[in-house]
Coordinates of C-alpha atoms and ligand atoms in Angstrom, one line a residue:
M1 CA -169.5 1.7 11.1
D2 CA -169.1 3.6 7.8
K3 CA -168.2 7.3 8.0
L4 CA -168.4 10.1 5.5
I5 CA -165.5 12.5 5.0
I6 CA -166.4 15.8 3.4
T7 CA -164.0 18.6 2.4
G8 CA -166.0 21.8 2.3
G9 CA -165.8 24.8 -0.1
A10 CA -167.0 23.4 -3.5
R11 CA -169.8 25.4 -5.0
L12 CA -172.2 22.7 -6.2
D13 CA -173.2 22.8 -9.9
G14 CA -175.0 20.1 -11.9
E15 CA -178.0 17.9 -12.4
I16 CA -179.3 14.8 -10.5
R17 CA -182.3 12.5 -10.6
I18 CA -184.6 12.2 -7.6
S19 CA -185.5 8.7 -6.3
G20 CA -188.9 7.3 -5.3
A21 CA -190.3 8.6 -2.1
K22 CA -189.4 6.5 1.0
N23 CA -192.5 7.7 2.9
A24 CA -194.8 6.7 0.0
A25 CA -193.0 3.4 -0.7
L26 CA -193.3 2.2 2.8
P27 CA -197.1 2.5 3.2
I28 CA -197.6 1.3 -0.4
L29 CA -195.5 -1.9 0.2
A30 CA -197.6 -2.5 3.4
A31 CA -200.8 -2.0 1.3
T32 CA -199.8 -4.9 -1.0
L33 CA -200.8 -7.2 1.9
L34 CA -204.4 -6.2 1.1
A35 CA -204.4 -7.8 -2.4
D36 CA -205.5 -11.3 -3.3
G37 CA -203.1 -11.5 -6.2
P38 CA -199.6 -10.5 -7.2
V39 CA -198.9 -6.7 -7.1
T40 CA -195.9 -4.9 -8.6
V41 CA -194.5 -1.7 -7.1
G42 CA -191.9 0.3 -9.1
N43 CA -189.6 3.3 -8.6
L44 CA -188.7 2.1 -5.1
P45 CA -185.6 3.9 -3.7
H46 CA -182.6 1.7 -2.9
L47 CA -182.8 2.4 0.9
H48 CA -182.2 0.5 4.0
D49 CA -185.8 1.1 5.2
I50 CA -187.1 -0.5 2.0
T51 CA -185.0 -3.6 2.4
T52 CA -186.1 -3.8 6.0
M53 CA -189.8 -3.8 4.9
I54 CA -189.0 -6.5 2.3
E55 CA -187.1 -8.5 5.0
L56 CA -190.2 -8.2 7.2
F57 CA -192.3 -9.7 4.4
G58 CA -189.8 -12.5 4.0
R59 CA -190.1 -13.2 7.8
M60 CA -193.8 -13.5 7.4
G61 CA -193.4 -16.0 4.6
I62 CA -194.0 -13.7 1.6
E63 CA -191.1 -14.0 -0.9
P64 CA -191.0 -10.7 -2.9
V65 CA -189.6 -11.0 -6.4
I66 CA -187.2 -8.2 -7.1
D67 CA -186.4 -7.3 -10.8
E68 CA -183.3 -5.6 -12.1
K69 CA -184.9 -2.1 -11.7
L70 CA -185.7 -2.9 -8.0
A71 CA -189.4 -3.1 -8.9
V72 CA -190.9 -5.6 -6.4
E73 CA -193.6 -8.1 -7.1
I74 CA -195.5 -9.2 -3.9
D75 CA -198.1 -12.0 -3.6
P76 CA -199.5 -11.8 -0.1
R77 CA -201.3 -15.2 -0.6
T78 CA -198.2 -17.0 0.5
I79 CA -198.1 -15.3 4.0
K80 CA -197.4 -17.9 6.7
T81 CA -197.3 -15.9 9.9
L82 CA -199.1 -12.7 11.0
V83 CA -196.4 -11.6 13.4
A84 CA -194.1 -8.6 12.8
P85 CA -191.2 -9.3 15.2
Y86 CA -189.6 -6.7 17.5
E87 CA -186.1 -7.2 16.2
L88 CA -187.2 -5.7 12.8
V89 CA -189.8 -3.3 14.1
K90 CA -187.3 -1.7 16.4
T91 CA -185.1 -0.8 13.4
M92 CA -187.9 0.8 11.5
R93 CA -191.0 2.3 13.2
A94 CA -192.8 2.4 9.9
S95 CA -193.3 -1.4 10.2
I96 CA -196.4 -0.4 12.2
L97 CA -198.0 0.2 8.8
V98 CA -198.5 -3.6 8.3
L99 CA -201.0 -3.6 11.2
G100 CA -204.0 -2.2 9.4
P101 CA -203.7 -4.2 6.2
M102 CA -203.1 -7.5 8.1
V103 CA -206.2 -7.1 10.3
A104 CA -208.3 -6.1 7.3
R105 CA -207.1 -8.9 5.0
F106 CA -206.3 -11.8 7.4
G107 CA -208.4 -10.9 10.4
E108 CA -205.6 -10.6 12.9
A109 CA -202.1 -9.3 13.4
E110 CA -199.3 -9.2 16.1
V111 CA -197.0 -6.3 15.6
A112 CA -194.3 -5.2 18.0
L113 CA -195.0 -1.9 19.5
P114 CA -192.5 0.5 17.9
G115 CA -190.4 2.2 20.5
G116 CA -189.7 5.9 20.5
C117 CA -186.8 7.2 18.5
A118 CA -184.2 10.0 18.7
I119 CA -186.8 12.7 17.7
G120 CA -189.6 11.8 20.0
S121 CA -191.8 9.3 21.8
R122 CA -193.7 8.5 18.6
P123 CA -196.9 7.1 20.1
V124 CA -199.3 4.9 18.1
D125 CA -202.5 5.4 20.1
L126 CA -204.3 6.8 17.1
H127 CA -203.5 3.7 15.0
I128 CA -204.9 1.5 17.7
R129 CA -208.0 3.7 18.4
G130 CA -208.8 3.9 14.7
L131 CA -208.8 0.1 14.4
E132 CA -210.9 -0.3 17.6
A133 CA -213.4 2.1 16.0
M134 CA -213.7 -0.4 13.2
G135 CA -214.5 -3.2 15.7
A136 CA -211.0 -4.7 16.2
K137 CA -210.2 -6.1 19.6
I138 CA -206.7 -4.9 20.5
E139 CA -204.5 -5.8 23.5
V140 CA -201.0 -4.4 24.1
E141 CA -198.9 -6.8 26.0
G142 CA -195.3 -8.0 26.2
G143 CA -194.4 -5.1 23.9
Y144 CA -196.7 -6.4 21.1
I145 CA -199.9 -5.0 19.7
K146 CA -202.3 -8.0 19.3
A147 CA -205.2 -7.2 17.1
K148 CA -208.2 -9.3 16.0
A149 CA -211.0 -8.3 13.6
P150 CA -214.6 -8.9 14.8
E151 CA -216.7 -11.7 13.4
G152 CA -217.5 -10.9 9.8
G153 CA -214.5 -8.6 9.5
L154 CA -213.8 -4.9 10.2
R155 CA -216.7 -2.5 9.9
G156 CA -216.6 1.0 8.3
A157 CA -216.3 3.7 11.0
H158 CA -216.3 7.5 11.4
F159 CA -212.9 8.4 13.0
F160 CA -211.6 11.8 14.1
F161 CA -207.8 12.1 14.5
D162 CA -207.0 14.2 17.6
T163 CA -203.6 14.9 16.1
V164 CA -202.8 15.0 12.4
S165 CA -200.9 11.7 11.9
V166 CA -199.4 10.7 8.5
T167 CA -198.9 6.9 9.2
G168 CA -202.0 6.9 11.4
T169 CA -204.1 8.2 8.5
E170 CA -202.4 5.6 6.2
N171 CA -203.0 2.6 8.5
I172 CA -206.7 3.3 9.0
M173 CA -207.2 4.1 5.3
M174 CA -205.7 0.7 4.4
A175 CA -207.9 -1.1 7.0
A176 CA -211.0 0.7 5.8
A177 CA -210.3 -0.3 2.2
L178 CA -211.5 -3.9 2.9
A179 CA -213.9 -3.1 5.8
K180 CA -217.7 -3.5 5.5
G181 CA -219.3 -0.3 4.6
R182 CA -218.2 3.3 4.6
S183 CA -215.4 4.9 6.7
V184 CA -214.9 8.7 7.1
L185 CA -211.6 9.9 8.4
Q186 CA -211.6 13.5 9.7
N187 CA -208.6 15.7 10.5
A188 CA -206.7 13.3 8.2
A189 CA -203.2 14.0 7.1
R190 CA -203.0 15.7 3.7
E191 CA -199.4 14.8 2.8
P192 CA -198.8 13.8 -0.9
E193 CA -197.7 10.4 0.3
V194 CA -201.2 9.8 1.7
V195 CA -202.5 10.7 -1.8
D196 CA -200.1 8.3 -3.4
L197 CA -201.2 5.5 -1.1
A198 CA -204.9 6.2 -1.9
N199 CA -204.1 6.1 -5.7
F200 CA -202.4 2.8 -5.2
I201 CA -205.4 1.3 -3.3
N202 CA -207.7 2.6 -6.0
A203 CA -205.4 1.0 -8.6
M204 CA -206.0 -2.3 -6.9
G205 CA -209.8 -1.8 -7.2
G206 CA -210.4 0.2 -4.0
N207 CA -212.7 3.1 -3.4
V208 CA -210.9 6.0 -1.6
Q209 CA -212.1 9.6 -2.1
G210 CA -210.8 12.9 -0.7
A211 CA -207.2 11.9 -0.1
G212 CA -205.2 15.2 0.1
T213 CA -207.9 16.9 2.0
D214 CA -208.6 16.6 5.8
T215 CA -211.6 14.4 5.2
I216 CA -211.1 11.0 3.5
V217 CA -214.1 8.7 2.6
I218 CA -213.4 5.0 2.0
D219 CA -216.1 2.6 0.8
G220 CA -214.8 -0.9 1.6
V221 CA -214.8 -3.5 -1.2
E222 CA -214.9 -7.3 -1.1
R223 CA -211.4 -7.8 -2.6
L224 CA -208.5 -5.9 -4.0
G225 CA -206.7 -7.3 -7.0
S226 CA -203.4 -7.0 -8.8
A227 CA -201.9 -3.7 -9.9
N228 CA -198.6 -2.4 -11.3
Y229 CA -197.8 1.0 -9.6
R230 CA -194.9 3.5 -9.7
V231 CA -194.1 5.3 -6.4
M232 CA -194.1 9.2 -6.5
P233 CA -190.8 11.2 -6.3
D234 CA -189.3 12.0 -2.9
R235 CA -190.1 15.7 -2.0
I236 CA -187.7 15.6 1.0
E237 CA -184.8 14.3 -1.0
T238 CA -185.6 17.0 -3.6
G239 CA -185.6 19.7 -0.9
T240 CA -182.4 18.5 0.6
Y241 CA -180.4 18.8 -2.7
L242 CA -181.9 22.2 -3.4
V243 CA -180.6 23.3 0.1
A244 CA -177.2 21.7 -0.7
A245 CA -177.0 24.1 -3.8
A246 CA -178.3 27.0 -1.7
V247 CA -175.8 26.7 1.1
T248 CA -172.9 26.5 -1.3
G249 CA -174.1 29.5 -3.4
G250 CA -174.3 27.1 -6.4
R251 CA -176.8 25.7 -9.0
V252 CA -178.7 22.4 -9.2
K253 CA -181.3 21.0 -11.5
V254 CA -183.2 18.1 -9.9
K255 CA -185.1 15.9 -12.3
D256 CA -187.8 13.1 -12.0
T257 CA -189.4 15.2 -9.2
D258 CA -192.6 17.3 -8.9
P259 CA -192.5 21.0 -7.9
T260 CA -196.1 21.0 -6.8
I261 CA -195.5 18.8 -3.7
L262 CA -193.0 21.1 -1.9
E263 CA -194.3 24.6 -2.5
A264 CA -193.7 25.7 1.1
V265 CA -190.0 24.7 0.8
L266 CA -189.6 26.5 -2.6
E267 CA -191.2 29.7 -1.1
K268 CA -188.6 29.6 1.7
L269 CA -185.7 29.1 -0.7
K270 CA -186.9 32.1 -2.8
E271 CA -187.0 34.1 0.5
A272 CA -183.4 33.0 1.1
G273 CA -182.5 34.6 -2.2
A274 CA -182.6 31.6 -4.6
D275 CA -183.6 31.9 -8.2
I276 CA -186.0 29.0 -8.9
N277 CA -187.4 27.8 -12.2
T278 CA -189.6 24.7 -12.5
G279 CA -191.1 22.4 -15.2
D280 CA -193.5 19.5 -14.9
D281 CA -190.9 17.1 -13.5
W282 CA -187.9 19.3 -12.7
I283 CA -186.8 22.2 -10.5
E284 CA -183.7 24.4 -11.1
L285 CA -182.2 26.5 -8.2
D286 CA -179.5 29.0 -8.8
M287 CA -177.8 31.2 -6.1
H288 CA -175.5 32.9 -8.7
G289 CA -172.7 32.6 -6.1
K290 CA -174.6 34.6 -3.5
R291 CA -174.7 33.7 0.3
P292 CA -178.3 32.9 1.3
K293 CA -180.3 35.2 3.5
A294 CA -181.6 33.8 6.9
V295 CA -185.3 32.8 6.9
N296 CA -187.9 32.3 9.7
L297 CA -190.0 29.1 9.5
R298 CA -192.5 27.1 11.5
T299 CA -193.0 23.4 10.8
A300 CA -196.6 22.1 10.6
P301 CA -198.6 19.4 8.7
Y302 CA -198.8 19.6 4.9
P303 CA -199.2 21.8 3.0
A304 CA -197.3 23.9 5.6
F305 CA -193.5 23.7 5.9
P306 CA -192.5 20.0 6.5
T307 CA -190.7 19.0 9.7
D308 CA -188.5 16.7 7.6
M309 CA -186.9 19.8 6.1
Q310 CA -186.4 21.6 9.4
A311 CA -182.8 20.4 10.0
Q312 CA -181.7 21.2 6.5
F313 CA -182.9 24.8 6.9
I314 CA -181.0 25.1 10.2
S315 CA -177.9 24.4 8.1
L316 CA -178.9 27.1 5.6
N317 CA -179.5 29.6 8.4
A318 CA -176.2 28.7 10.1
I319 CA -174.2 30.3 7.2
A320 CA -176.8 32.8 6.0
E321 CA -176.8 36.6 6.3
G322 CA -178.8 37.6 9.3
T323 CA -180.7 35.7 12.0
G324 CA -183.5 33.2 11.5
A325 CA -186.0 31.6 14.0
V326 CA -186.9 28.0 13.4
I327 CA -190.0 26.6 15.2
E328 CA -190.5 22.8 15.4
T329 CA -194.2 22.0 16.2
I330 CA -194.4 18.3 15.3
F331 CA -191.8 16.5 17.3
E332 CA -190.6 17.2 20.8
N333 CA -186.9 16.5 20.3
R334 CA -185.9 17.3 16.8
F335 CA -183.0 19.7 17.4
M336 CA -180.2 17.2 18.1
H337 CA -178.3 18.3 14.9
V338 CA -178.0 21.7 16.5
Y339 CA -175.6 20.4 19.2
E340 CA -173.4 18.8 16.6
M341 CA -173.4 22.0 14.5
H342 CA -172.1 23.9 17.6
R343 CA -169.0 21.8 17.2
M344 CA -168.6 23.3 13.7
G345 CA -168.9 26.9 15.1
A346 CA -172.6 27.4 14.4
Q347 CA -174.3 30.2 16.5
I348 CA -177.6 28.6 17.4
Q349 CA -179.6 29.0 20.6
V350 CA -182.4 26.5 21.4
E351 CA -185.3 27.7 23.6
G352 CA -188.0 25.1 23.9
N353 CA -189.2 24.3 20.4
T354 CA -187.5 27.3 18.8
A355 CA -183.9 27.5 17.5
I356 CA -182.6 31.0 16.9
V357 CA -179.8 30.8 14.3
T358 CA -177.4 33.6 13.7
G359 CA -175.5 33.1 10.5
V360 CA -171.7 33.1 10.5
K361 CA -169.4 33.7 7.6
A362 CA -167.8 30.3 7.8
L363 CA -168.3 27.0 9.7
K364 CA -165.2 24.9 10.6
G365 CA -165.0 21.2 9.7
A366 CA -165.0 18.9 12.7
P367 CA -165.8 15.3 13.6
V368 CA -169.6 15.0 14.2
M369 CA -172.1 12.3 14.8
A370 CA -175.4 11.6 13.0
T371 CA -178.4 11.1 15.4
D372 CA -181.4 10.6 13.1
L373 CA -182.1 10.6 9.4
R374 CA -182.7 14.3 8.6
A375 CA -180.2 15.5 11.3
S376 CA -177.5 13.6 9.5
A377 CA -178.5 15.2 6.2
S378 CA -178.2 18.6 7.7
L379 CA -174.6 17.8 9.0
V380 CA -173.7 16.8 5.4
L381 CA -175.0 20.2 4.2
S382 CA -173.1 22.1 6.8
A383 CA -169.9 20.1 6.0
L384 CA -170.3 21.0 2.3
V385 CA -169.8 24.7 3.1
A386 CA -167.5 24.4 6.2
E387 CA -163.7 25.1 6.0
G388 CA -161.7 22.0 6.0
D389 CA -162.7 18.4 6.6
T390 CA -165.7 17.1 8.4
L391 CA -166.0 13.4 9.5
I392 CA -169.6 12.2 10.0
D393 CA -170.0 9.1 12.1
R394 CA -173.1 6.8 12.4
I395 CA -174.1 7.5 8.8
Y396 CA -176.4 4.4 8.7
H397 CA -179.0 7.0 9.6
I398 CA -178.4 8.6 6.2
D399 CA -178.6 5.4 4.3
R400 CA -182.1 4.9 5.6
G401 CA -183.4 7.9 3.6
Y402 CA -180.9 9.0 1.0
E403 CA -180.1 6.8 -2.0
C404 CA -176.4 7.0 -3.0
I405 CA -176.0 10.3 -1.3
E406 CA -172.2 10.5 -1.9
E407 CA -172.5 9.6 -5.6
K408 CA -175.3 12.2 -6.1
L409 CA -173.3 14.9 -4.3
Q410 CA -170.1 14.0 -6.2
M411 CA -172.0 14.5 -9.4
L412 CA -172.7 18.0 -8.2
G413 CA -169.0 18.6 -7.6
A414 CA -168.9 17.9 -3.8
K415 CA -165.7 16.5 -2.3
I416 CA -167.2 13.6 -0.3
R417 CA -166.3 10.0 0.2
R418 CA -167.4 7.1 2.3
V419 CA -164.8 5.5 4.6
P420 CA -165.7 2.0 5.6
G421 CA -165.8 1.8 9.4
Ligands
LIG501 C1 -194.4 10.4 9.3 O1 -194.1 9.9 10.6 C2 -193.1 10.3 8.5 N1 -192.6 8.9 8.4 C3 -192.0 11.1 9.2 O2 -190.8 11.1 8.4 C4 -192.5 12.5 9.3 O3 -191.5 13.3 10.0 C5 -193.8 12.6 10.0 O4 -194.8 11.7 9.3 C6 -194.4 14.0 10.1 O5 -194.6 14.5 8.8 C7 -193.2 8.1 7.5 O6 -194.1 8.5 6.7 C8 -192.7 6.7 7.4 P1 -197.0 11.4 12.6 P2 -195.3 9.5 11.5 O7 -197.9 10.3 13.1 O8 -196.5 9.1 10.8 C9 -198.2 12.4 17.1 C10 -188.5 10.9 8.0 O9 -187.6 11.6 8.3 N2 -198.9 11.1 17.1 O10 -197.6 12.3 11.5 O11 -194.8 8.6 12.6 C11 -196.7 12.2 17.0 O12 -196.2 12.1 18.3 C12 -189.6 10.5 9.0 O13 -188.7 10.4 6.9 C13 -199.7 10.7 18.2 O14 -199.8 11.5 19.1 O15 -195.6 10.9 12.2 C14 -196.3 13.5 16.4 O16 -196.2 14.5 17.4 C15 -189.3 11.0 10.4 N3 -200.4 9.5 18.2 C16 -197.4 13.9 15.5 O17 -198.5 13.1 15.9 C17 -200.3 8.7 17.1 O18 -200.9 7.6 17.2 C18 -197.2 13.6 14.0 O19 -196.7 12.3 13.9 C19 -199.5 9.0 16.0 C20 -198.8 10.2 16.0

């Protein structure tokens, strides 16, 4: 398995471009199944999860055409099988996103039940209950979700989400796009990626209103047609590189991004002492060589502080002046990066869903192991500022969510290289 070797100490300084958002690209690719003609999706990030979704389409008989800029044209009319097999779903939980579109467009679907993952049990009961509310008959057996639309197709429904669920909201929104009549989703997720999906469905001729609020109204249409759509920028990749500059006391300008989709993160970076300037599609952070100050934070659904930035801020607090409390309210097991950072000398105490981080002047490089996507990013950030070399193993986790991470960090002056494993 590939590893990353990072020699800490370089103060980052430079400019990088942000890639398309993984968590918008995945539901949007799934939504192409709704169309009855070819659909083109651009600005897709070069990530393992994206190739997994394209491989899943291939398994179902859909041959995506990929152009030189990695824009993908998908024509779902060539689909041959309505099964999403376990060997692919187990590598990427987001495969569950094909369930709603397949039942809505083709009347049935068989999708492997995604297991849990390192950060939690990751249930999908809301996805299932939402489709049942629209008349689908669903059985879960042999590790597969087997869903069938009622005679005449799915019917619009009123559905209240007990818990705010991003992909739950996305799955039911996609199903509702082709259901008969109106659907109202309450306590819906408000994430920008949900809005991007709604804009894509509307670009195909759908009728989705209210995305970005907690109540989304969808009037089903007869058919959805071709469209040519460009995925939004990745707010978590943006935040990760801003924290990389912050932990090293450096400066970074991130371009092709959007400062309005990560305001909670920018506020916390200002609290940590960063100077931040923004434009329509860029953000510049400058620490002027200063050590960051520790911040307290609590993760919660958008627009509050995102759970996908929690690990990165633990890295910031680990070398900051003072002590910061980090409370994780979304997932039950999202502190595994903490135990790897202990190996680098971080002073962090975990009590339940709270990590109390006391900043130290310097971390020490050490061999560490990535456990999940954002945890692995936080180990990279800690390694950038640690004394000596850090060897990070199992970096396939990183490749799922960060396009060309070593090239982008090298452009900012980091001493980082990939060692084929
Ligand atoms: C999405 O996961 C993201 N993934 C995650 O990003 C992100 O961390 C998460 O939203 C929260 O923002 C994609 O968009 C592909 P949830 P998702 O359903 O939709 C509970 C990354 O690093 N829940 O919003 O799976 C669940 O247990 C990944 O890019 C149910 O109880 O998360 C959790 O406690 C990691 N029943 C809470 O809701 C359900 O049916 C929020 O989960 C569904 C979820």
